[in-house]
């Protein structure tokens, strides 16, 4: 089943290769979205929090970042609704495990496998099976 998602004007950025979102600012360390408590002690990150984190990380202007973030979230939602497996560096590998239709929407259970302690894309150092021979 496909989701009924609103169409965002950010699609033109993605489809036409518009580089207005490009920035020369290099991100030194990850930026965490500031969430708000849901009253039960859990932190809930909303779209606005995510947009603020993207603006902080990239240096883009909020009016430029907002439609791109919204379009990205919509695209991710549509891919998951279609049962697609996602492999996204920085996030991990998402796989749809179960789906269930409910009267108020669809419940999609996903498994998210994140990289371990090593950084994403970093290869594990190979250890030799035997010590290197000594030269004389």
mmCIF file of C-alpha atoms in Angstrom:
data_model
loop_
_atom_site.group_PDB
_atom_site.id
_atom_site.type_symbol
_atom_site.label_atom_id
_atom_site.label_comp_id
_atom_site.label_asym_id
_atom_site.label_seq_id
_atom_site.Cartn_x
_atom_site.Cartn_y
_atom_site.Cartn_z
ATOM 1 C CA UNK A 1 0.000 0.000 0.000
ATOM 2 C CA UNK A 2 1.323 3.458 -0.785
ATOM 3 C CA UNK A 3 1.040 6.410 1.548
ATOM 4 C CA UNK A 4 -0.857 9.510 0.584
ATOM 5 C CA UNK A 5 1.917 12.053 1.012
ATOM 6 C CA UNK A 6 1.829 15.747 0.285
ATOM 7 C CA UNK A 7 3.906 16.948 -2.617
ATOM 8 C CA UNK A 8 6.729 19.229 -1.547
ATOM 9 C CA UNK A 9 8.363 21.867 -3.672
ATOM 10 C CA UNK A 10 11.736 20.470 -2.578
ATOM 11 C CA UNK A 11 11.334 17.763 -5.208
ATOM 12 C CA UNK A 12 12.696 20.210 -7.769
ATOM 13 C CA UNK A 13 15.918 20.443 -5.758
ATOM 14 C CA UNK A 14 16.280 16.686 -5.863
ATOM 15 C CA UNK A 15 15.213 16.110 -9.455
ATOM 16 C CA UNK A 16 16.864 19.065 -11.175
ATOM 17 C CA UNK A 17 20.128 18.898 -9.270
ATOM 18 C CA UNK A 18 19.606 22.417 -7.949
ATOM 19 C CA UNK A 19 22.719 23.315 -5.958
ATOM 20 C CA UNK A 20 21.183 26.108 -3.871
ATOM 21 C CA UNK A 21 21.343 23.752 -0.913
ATOM 22 C CA UNK A 22 25.085 23.205 -1.413
ATOM 23 C CA UNK A 23 27.303 24.641 1.252
ATOM 24 C CA UNK A 24 31.024 25.040 1.746
ATOM 25 C CA UNK A 25 30.786 24.599 5.497
ATOM 26 C CA UNK A 26 32.349 21.349 6.656
ATOM 27 C CA UNK A 27 30.661 19.604 9.543
ATOM 28 C CA UNK A 28 33.265 18.833 12.201
ATOM 29 C CA UNK A 29 31.051 16.809 14.525
ATOM 30 C CA UNK A 30 27.502 15.453 14.360
ATOM 31 C CA UNK A 31 24.680 17.742 15.410
ATOM 32 C CA UNK A 32 21.949 16.256 17.557
ATOM 33 C CA UNK A 33 18.367 17.370 17.162
ATOM 34 C CA UNK A 34 16.930 18.894 20.326
ATOM 35 C CA UNK A 35 13.793 16.975 21.202
ATOM 36 C CA UNK A 36 11.015 17.705 23.666
ATOM 37 C CA UNK A 37 9.771 15.447 26.436
ATOM 38 C CA UNK A 38 6.498 13.671 25.738
ATOM 39 C CA UNK A 39 5.493 13.760 29.409
ATOM 40 C CA UNK A 40 6.405 10.105 29.998
ATOM 41 C CA UNK A 41 10.121 10.868 30.190
ATOM 42 C CA UNK A 42 10.901 9.961 26.570
ATOM 43 C CA UNK A 43 12.337 12.545 24.201
ATOM 44 C CA UNK A 44 10.403 13.095 20.996
ATOM 45 C CA UNK A 45 12.181 14.726 18.066
ATOM 46 C CA UNK A 46 9.818 16.513 15.701
ATOM 47 C CA UNK A 47 10.354 17.703 12.138
ATOM 48 C CA UNK A 48 11.146 21.243 13.311
ATOM 49 C CA UNK A 49 13.888 19.906 15.591
ATOM 50 C CA UNK A 50 15.368 17.920 12.710
ATOM 51 C CA UNK A 51 15.246 20.955 10.404
ATOM 52 C CA UNK A 52 17.048 23.040 13.051
ATOM 53 C CA UNK A 53 19.745 20.347 13.346
ATOM 54 C CA UNK A 54 20.232 20.286 9.559
ATOM 55 C CA UNK A 55 20.456 24.097 9.462
ATOM 56 C CA UNK A 56 23.060 24.035 12.241
ATOM 57 C CA UNK A 57 25.073 21.234 10.609
ATOM 58 C CA UNK A 58 25.093 22.632 7.077
ATOM 59 C CA UNK A 59 24.809 26.373 7.469
ATOM 60 C CA UNK A 60 21.868 26.404 5.051
ATOM 61 C CA UNK A 61 19.028 28.858 5.552
ATOM 62 C CA UNK A 62 15.918 27.439 7.226
ATOM 63 C CA UNK A 63 13.570 28.271 4.303
ATOM 64 C CA UNK A 64 15.890 26.282 2.010
ATOM 65 C CA UNK A 65 16.429 23.345 4.369
ATOM 66 C CA UNK A 66 12.798 22.841 5.406
ATOM 67 C CA UNK A 67 11.366 21.616 2.063
ATOM 68 C CA UNK A 68 14.395 19.373 1.464
ATOM 69 C CA UNK A 69 14.106 17.731 4.899
ATOM 70 C CA UNK A 70 10.355 17.293 4.440
ATOM 71 C CA UNK A 71 10.812 15.789 0.963
ATOM 72 C CA UNK A 72 13.517 13.450 2.280
ATOM 73 C CA UNK A 73 11.268 12.232 5.094
ATOM 74 C CA UNK A 74 8.406 11.734 2.637
ATOM 75 C CA UNK A 75 10.654 9.751 0.285
ATOM 76 C CA UNK A 76 11.880 7.576 3.170
ATOM 77 C CA UNK A 77 8.290 6.963 4.290
ATOM 78 C CA UNK A 78 7.206 5.970 0.792
ATOM 79 C CA UNK A 79 10.156 3.605 0.380
ATOM 80 C CA UNK A 80 9.433 1.917 3.707
ATOM 81 C CA UNK A 81 5.716 1.704 2.876
ATOM 82 C CA UNK A 82 6.679 -0.108 -0.350
ATOM 83 C CA UNK A 83 8.780 -2.570 1.664
ATOM 84 C CA UNK A 84 12.110 -1.318 0.347
ATOM 85 C CA UNK A 85 15.277 -2.083 2.275
ATOM 86 C CA UNK A 86 17.304 1.076 2.940
ATOM 87 C CA UNK A 87 21.070 1.248 3.445
ATOM 88 C CA UNK A 88 21.863 4.786 4.545
ATOM 89 C CA UNK A 89 25.379 5.661 5.751
ATOM 90 C CA UNK A 90 25.153 7.613 8.967
ATOM 91 C CA UNK A 91 21.848 6.003 9.893
ATOM 92 C CA UNK A 92 22.271 2.316 9.152
ATOM 93 C CA UNK A 93 20.436 -0.435 7.340
ATOM 94 C CA UNK A 94 16.640 -0.464 7.651
ATOM 95 C CA UNK A 95 14.612 -3.527 6.783
ATOM 96 C CA UNK A 96 10.826 -3.835 6.963
ATOM 97 C CA UNK A 97 10.040 -6.788 9.213
ATOM 98 C CA UNK A 98 6.230 -6.652 9.562
ATOM 99 C CA UNK A 99 3.315 -4.535 8.407
ATOM 100 C CA UNK A 100 -0.190 -4.268 9.760
ATOM 101 C CA UNK A 101 -3.148 -2.229 8.590
ATOM 102 C CA UNK A 102 -4.991 -0.370 11.336
ATOM 103 C CA UNK A 103 -8.120 1.792 11.139
ATOM 104 C CA UNK A 104 -6.052 4.926 11.794
ATOM 105 C CA UNK A 105 -3.141 4.031 9.480
ATOM 106 C CA UNK A 106 -0.476 1.480 8.778
ATOM 107 C CA UNK A 107 2.004 0.142 11.340
ATOM 108 C CA UNK A 108 5.389 -0.734 9.884
ATOM 109 C CA UNK A 109 7.883 -2.563 12.092
ATOM 110 C CA UNK A 110 11.446 -1.991 10.911
ATOM 111 C CA UNK A 111 14.770 -3.382 12.018
ATOM 112 C CA UNK A 112 17.561 -0.820 12.129
ATOM 113 C CA UNK A 113 21.089 -2.173 12.111
ATOM 114 C CA UNK A 114 23.650 0.480 12.941
ATOM 115 C CA UNK A 115 27.412 0.229 12.542
ATOM 116 C CA UNK A 116 29.338 -0.731 15.676
ATOM 117 C CA UNK A 117 32.074 1.277 17.334
ATOM 118 C CA UNK A 118 34.021 1.850 14.136
ATOM 119 C CA UNK A 119 32.979 4.791 12.017
ATOM 120 C CA UNK A 120 30.699 4.189 9.045
ATOM 121 C CA UNK A 121 32.756 3.269 6.000
ATOM 122 C CA UNK A 122 35.876 2.514 8.069
ATOM 123 C CA UNK A 123 37.350 -0.911 7.366
ATOM 124 C CA UNK A 124 38.504 -3.180 10.151
ATOM 125 C CA UNK A 125 42.275 -3.592 10.277
ATOM 126 C CA UNK A 126 43.352 -7.049 9.182
ATOM 127 C CA UNK A 127 45.446 -9.007 11.645
ATOM 128 C CA UNK A 128 47.946 -11.456 10.183
ATOM 129 C CA UNK A 129 47.490 -15.165 10.844
ATOM 130 C CA UNK A 130 51.186 -15.603 11.588
ATOM 131 C CA UNK A 131 53.889 -13.127 12.595
ATOM 132 C CA UNK A 132 55.947 -11.656 9.776
ATOM 133 C CA UNK A 133 59.255 -13.455 9.171
ATOM 134 C CA UNK A 134 62.360 -11.712 10.508
ATOM 135 C CA UNK A 135 64.865 -10.503 7.968
ATOM 136 C CA UNK A 136 68.550 -11.294 8.636
#
